[in-house]
XYZ file of C-alpha atoms in Angstrom:
309
model
C 121.260 236.344 -13.616
C 124.631 234.505 -14.296
C 124.722 231.653 -16.408
C 125.755 229.551 -14.041
C 122.682 229.758 -11.474
C 120.759 228.213 -14.689
C 119.324 225.388 -13.601
C 121.132 222.475 -16.286
C 119.414 220.272 -18.486
C 121.556 217.737 -18.241
C 121.227 217.528 -14.409
C 117.959 216.567 -14.741
C 117.311 213.370 -14.312
C 114.993 211.133 -16.933
C 111.918 211.143 -15.336
C 111.131 207.555 -15.346
C 108.533 205.770 -17.609
C 104.755 205.171 -16.010
C 104.691 200.992 -15.440
C 102.000 199.968 -17.723
C 99.241 198.339 -15.195
C 98.071 194.648 -15.931
C 95.296 192.860 -15.798
C 96.238 191.035 -13.863
C 97.536 193.573 -11.579
C 94.144 195.634 -11.909
C 92.686 192.471 -10.580
C 94.227 191.988 -7.166
C 94.328 196.108 -6.936
C 90.438 195.987 -7.023
C 90.233 192.703 -5.331
C 91.679 193.555 -2.210
C 90.332 196.809 -1.591
C 87.747 195.005 -0.165
C 88.455 194.154 3.677
C 85.768 191.296 4.177
C 86.804 189.856 0.892
C 90.544 190.022 2.164
C 89.233 188.222 5.419
C 87.530 186.012 3.623
C 90.392 184.445 1.884
C 92.527 184.880 4.539
C 90.580 182.552 6.929
C 90.311 180.416 3.629
C 93.257 179.767 3.448
C 93.458 179.142 6.708
C 91.672 176.409 6.578
C 92.720 174.718 3.476
C 95.800 174.635 5.389
C 95.116 172.699 8.589
C 92.960 170.637 6.182
C 96.235 169.505 4.300
C 98.303 169.468 7.623
C 95.585 167.326 9.105
C 97.833 163.933 9.335
C 100.241 165.898 11.186
C 98.810 168.198 13.532
C 96.016 165.600 14.147
C 96.451 163.656 17.452
C 94.502 161.238 16.704
C 93.902 159.435 13.188
C 89.706 159.326 13.698
C 89.828 155.951 10.248
C 91.503 154.025 12.486
C 88.971 152.431 14.245
C 91.837 150.212 16.268
C 93.445 153.920 17.985
C 89.423 154.816 19.075
C 88.614 154.065 23.050
C 84.728 153.590 23.579
C 85.073 154.701 27.180
C 86.412 158.494 25.674
C 82.817 159.468 24.113
C 81.120 162.287 24.961
C 84.021 163.697 26.809
C 83.624 167.158 27.031
C 86.333 169.731 25.923
C 89.659 169.635 26.898
C 89.533 166.150 28.672
C 92.319 163.411 28.089
C 91.926 160.848 26.168
C 92.765 157.105 27.231
C 95.988 157.487 25.017
C 97.160 160.363 27.020
C 96.635 163.483 24.572
C 94.928 166.510 25.567
C 90.937 166.398 23.893
C 90.913 170.215 23.450
C 87.067 170.370 21.983
C 86.056 166.742 23.607
C 85.092 163.627 21.895
C 82.064 162.619 20.165
C 79.253 159.735 20.713
C 81.686 156.857 20.132
C 84.986 158.109 21.523
C 86.798 160.114 18.486
C 88.806 163.036 19.235
C 86.466 166.093 17.536
C 89.222 167.847 16.787
C 90.958 165.322 14.567
C 87.833 164.534 13.046
C 86.900 168.431 12.499
C 90.495 168.339 10.314
C 89.744 165.469 8.042
C 86.365 166.392 7.970
C 87.655 169.733 6.051
C 89.903 167.451 3.741
C 86.764 165.888 2.284
C 84.295 168.767 2.036
C 87.266 170.730 0.666
C 87.822 167.275 -2.062
C 84.542 167.249 -2.330
C 83.559 170.734 -3.054
C 86.412 170.962 -5.376
C 86.495 168.211 -7.161
C 82.698 168.495 -8.016
C 82.366 172.357 -8.660
C 85.800 171.547 -12.078
C 84.368 168.751 -12.985
C 80.550 170.145 -13.142
C 81.915 173.563 -14.558
C 83.831 171.431 -17.048
C 80.542 169.740 -18.342
C 78.100 172.628 -18.015
C 80.633 175.224 -19.773
C 80.791 172.406 -23.095
C 77.168 172.254 -22.634
C 76.266 175.785 -22.612
C 78.717 176.418 -25.569
C 77.414 173.825 -28.001
C 73.346 174.986 -26.914
C 75.019 178.346 -27.900
C 77.413 178.034 -31.197
C 74.408 175.527 -32.620
C 71.361 177.352 -31.746
C 68.425 176.093 -33.085
C 67.011 172.557 -32.286
C 69.573 171.781 -30.797
C 69.347 175.047 -27.956
C 66.028 173.954 -27.452
C 66.408 170.408 -26.630
C 69.344 171.529 -24.161
C 67.840 174.127 -22.769
C 64.441 172.312 -21.881
C 66.369 169.536 -20.339
C 68.419 172.624 -18.194
C 65.190 174.041 -16.915
C 64.211 170.647 -15.709
C 66.937 170.129 -14.463
C 66.560 173.575 -12.367
C 62.844 173.051 -11.757
C 63.773 169.733 -9.422
C 64.660 170.779 -5.353
C 68.794 170.253 -5.693
C 68.424 167.925 -1.699
C 65.776 165.932 -3.172
C 67.908 164.871 -6.473
C 70.588 164.054 -4.526
C 69.370 162.215 -2.255
C 68.022 159.839 -5.378
C 71.122 159.532 -6.956
C 73.163 159.097 -3.746
C 70.359 156.685 -2.651
C 71.132 154.419 -6.218
C 74.804 155.094 -6.172
C 75.164 154.176 -2.852
C 77.102 155.412 0.207
C 81.131 157.059 -0.591
C 82.702 160.090 -1.654
C 82.504 159.187 -5.591
C 79.404 158.556 -5.768
C 78.574 161.529 -3.766
C 80.995 163.688 -6.197
C 79.317 162.500 -9.308
C 75.867 162.593 -7.734
C 76.711 167.062 -7.354
C 78.054 166.945 -10.613
C 74.533 166.217 -12.175
C 73.248 168.141 -9.663
C 75.661 171.308 -10.018
C 76.095 170.717 -14.262
C 72.850 173.428 -15.503
C 73.487 175.922 -13.692
C 77.048 176.342 -15.547
C 75.410 175.535 -18.498
C 72.444 178.263 -18.766
C 75.689 180.786 -17.641
C 78.077 179.450 -19.900
C 74.846 179.703 -22.948
C 74.080 182.843 -21.967
C 77.518 184.877 -22.160
C 78.360 183.040 -25.372
C 75.237 184.416 -27.184
C 76.746 187.458 -27.019
C 80.274 186.484 -27.216
C 78.695 184.396 -30.518
C 78.007 187.714 -32.462
C 81.134 189.448 -31.917
C 84.186 189.512 -35.152
C 86.202 187.286 -34.182
C 83.679 184.296 -34.320
C 82.634 185.450 -37.774
C 87.254 185.988 -38.823
C 87.412 182.635 -37.150
C 84.389 180.906 -38.831
C 86.397 182.768 -42.222
C 89.267 181.018 -41.260
C 88.090 177.845 -41.989
C 88.797 177.034 -38.378
C 86.854 174.149 -37.347
C 83.815 174.601 -35.133
C 85.733 172.489 -31.929
C 88.380 175.279 -32.062
C 86.482 177.988 -32.167
C 84.386 177.709 -29.944
C 86.669 176.049 -26.958
C 89.764 178.135 -28.021
C 88.292 181.538 -28.698
C 84.558 182.050 -27.294
C 85.442 179.852 -24.039
C 87.969 182.078 -22.795
C 85.776 185.119 -22.790
C 83.225 183.095 -21.047
C 85.348 182.879 -18.473
C 84.532 185.460 -16.127
C 80.722 184.212 -15.020
C 82.129 180.674 -15.129
C 84.676 181.523 -11.806
C 82.184 183.369 -10.098
C 79.747 181.004 -10.389
C 82.488 178.144 -9.304
C 83.269 179.498 -5.179
C 79.496 179.974 -5.124
C 78.290 176.211 -6.102
C 81.924 175.195 -4.124
C 79.824 176.060 -1.227
C 76.906 175.203 -1.867
C 78.541 171.212 -3.003
C 79.789 171.678 0.265
C 76.617 172.542 2.607
C 74.895 169.647 0.472
C 77.284 167.419 1.234
C 76.917 168.053 4.999
C 73.361 167.475 4.272
C 73.638 163.691 2.770
C 75.897 162.579 5.616
C 73.562 164.607 8.203
C 70.687 162.833 6.968
C 72.777 159.305 6.654
C 72.776 158.456 3.249
C 76.269 160.492 2.075
C 79.736 159.089 3.991
C 79.670 155.884 6.164
C 80.544 156.611 10.071
C 84.084 155.206 8.804
C 85.088 158.562 7.400
C 83.620 160.862 9.138
C 82.686 164.670 7.196
C 81.618 167.458 8.903
C 77.774 165.928 8.665
C 78.041 163.198 10.083
C 80.339 164.601 13.321
C 76.945 166.731 13.284
C 75.058 164.451 13.092
C 76.536 161.810 15.417
C 75.956 164.999 18.414
C 72.539 165.559 17.505
C 71.017 163.153 19.570
C 73.000 164.720 22.806
C 72.086 167.685 21.966
C 69.417 168.088 24.542
C 71.330 165.702 26.942
C 74.576 168.737 26.908
C 76.865 167.354 25.197
C 76.555 170.382 23.141
C 79.726 170.129 21.736
C 79.616 167.182 19.336
C 77.468 168.908 17.097
C 78.441 172.445 17.542
C 82.387 172.681 17.013
C 81.859 171.234 14.152
C 79.095 172.957 12.899
C 80.983 176.013 13.438
C 83.841 175.048 11.367
C 81.398 173.787 8.225
C 79.493 177.793 8.585
C 83.265 178.990 8.489
C 83.720 176.898 5.617
C 81.102 178.302 3.144
C 80.994 181.812 4.930
C 84.770 182.106 3.807
C 84.175 180.644 0.564
C 80.863 183.287 -0.168
C 82.953 185.762 1.097
C 85.595 185.687 -1.493
C 82.787 184.397 -4.270
C 81.435 187.915 -3.425
C 83.927 189.861 -4.249
C 84.862 188.375 -7.185
C 81.595 188.604 -9.049
C 82.281 192.299 -8.140
C 85.283 193.051 -10.098
C 85.343 190.583 -12.182
C 81.511 192.404 -13.399
C 82.357 196.403 -12.898
C 79.010 196.976 -13.834
C 78.349 195.420 -10.198
C 80.624 197.780 -8.013
C 78.904 199.122 -5.437
């Protein structure tokens, strides 16, 4: 064989270096493997976009009582309102367009769930970290308070707090934070106890770093994975709890209809045939909670590979 027939080493292109997979890429790749979780994420994003764009796409502002005509009350889906627009989902007992009420109600539900989740996570994580790092009597006192909080029914505690604070979005958020912080405290405390025994904590202490810097700059970042999972679960729980309080009449006032208020408004008309007043807001609430739970369930599996099925 001649030398011309031999492959030239210079003509062979060099192999491209393999792209290193970052933790974020690994997380995304693991998450998208579950189509049900992707469906839940897409549904949740759609719900958030509809809630944000409510003033633009809602045919009526349900908070503006001047635009509500009592003559349009209990109109079936597809009826025309007195102002000329079509009420695709019908109207409630006071004449509000149900589609507009659901879109604006989603804004309240998502806002209450997000704010209460962030505040409860911040408070509970700080308390759990302090309990794990301090140890001794401080830890025992904090954990007994956590046990007491978790032993009480969430709905009962929220009812008592809202009854004392009064109606309003801010009052409900405060009540939900007081109900939920213990879940985060117990979870973060368990993770922080494991991290506290590791060498990097001893190294930080030997370097003379302050206790606050050791706890919040070194231990806390390694405890965020379970917190992220609990945030998703507790956000769905907060949304359902707000709807329960509003349904019972101690949550939001009638002038600020949330999904719970809309469901309560139609409950008395269920047996008279006006099913849509409660069914459509209930379906919107169900889809919101299901979408969040689907995402949270997948996050639990991805962030804790030992739970992967």
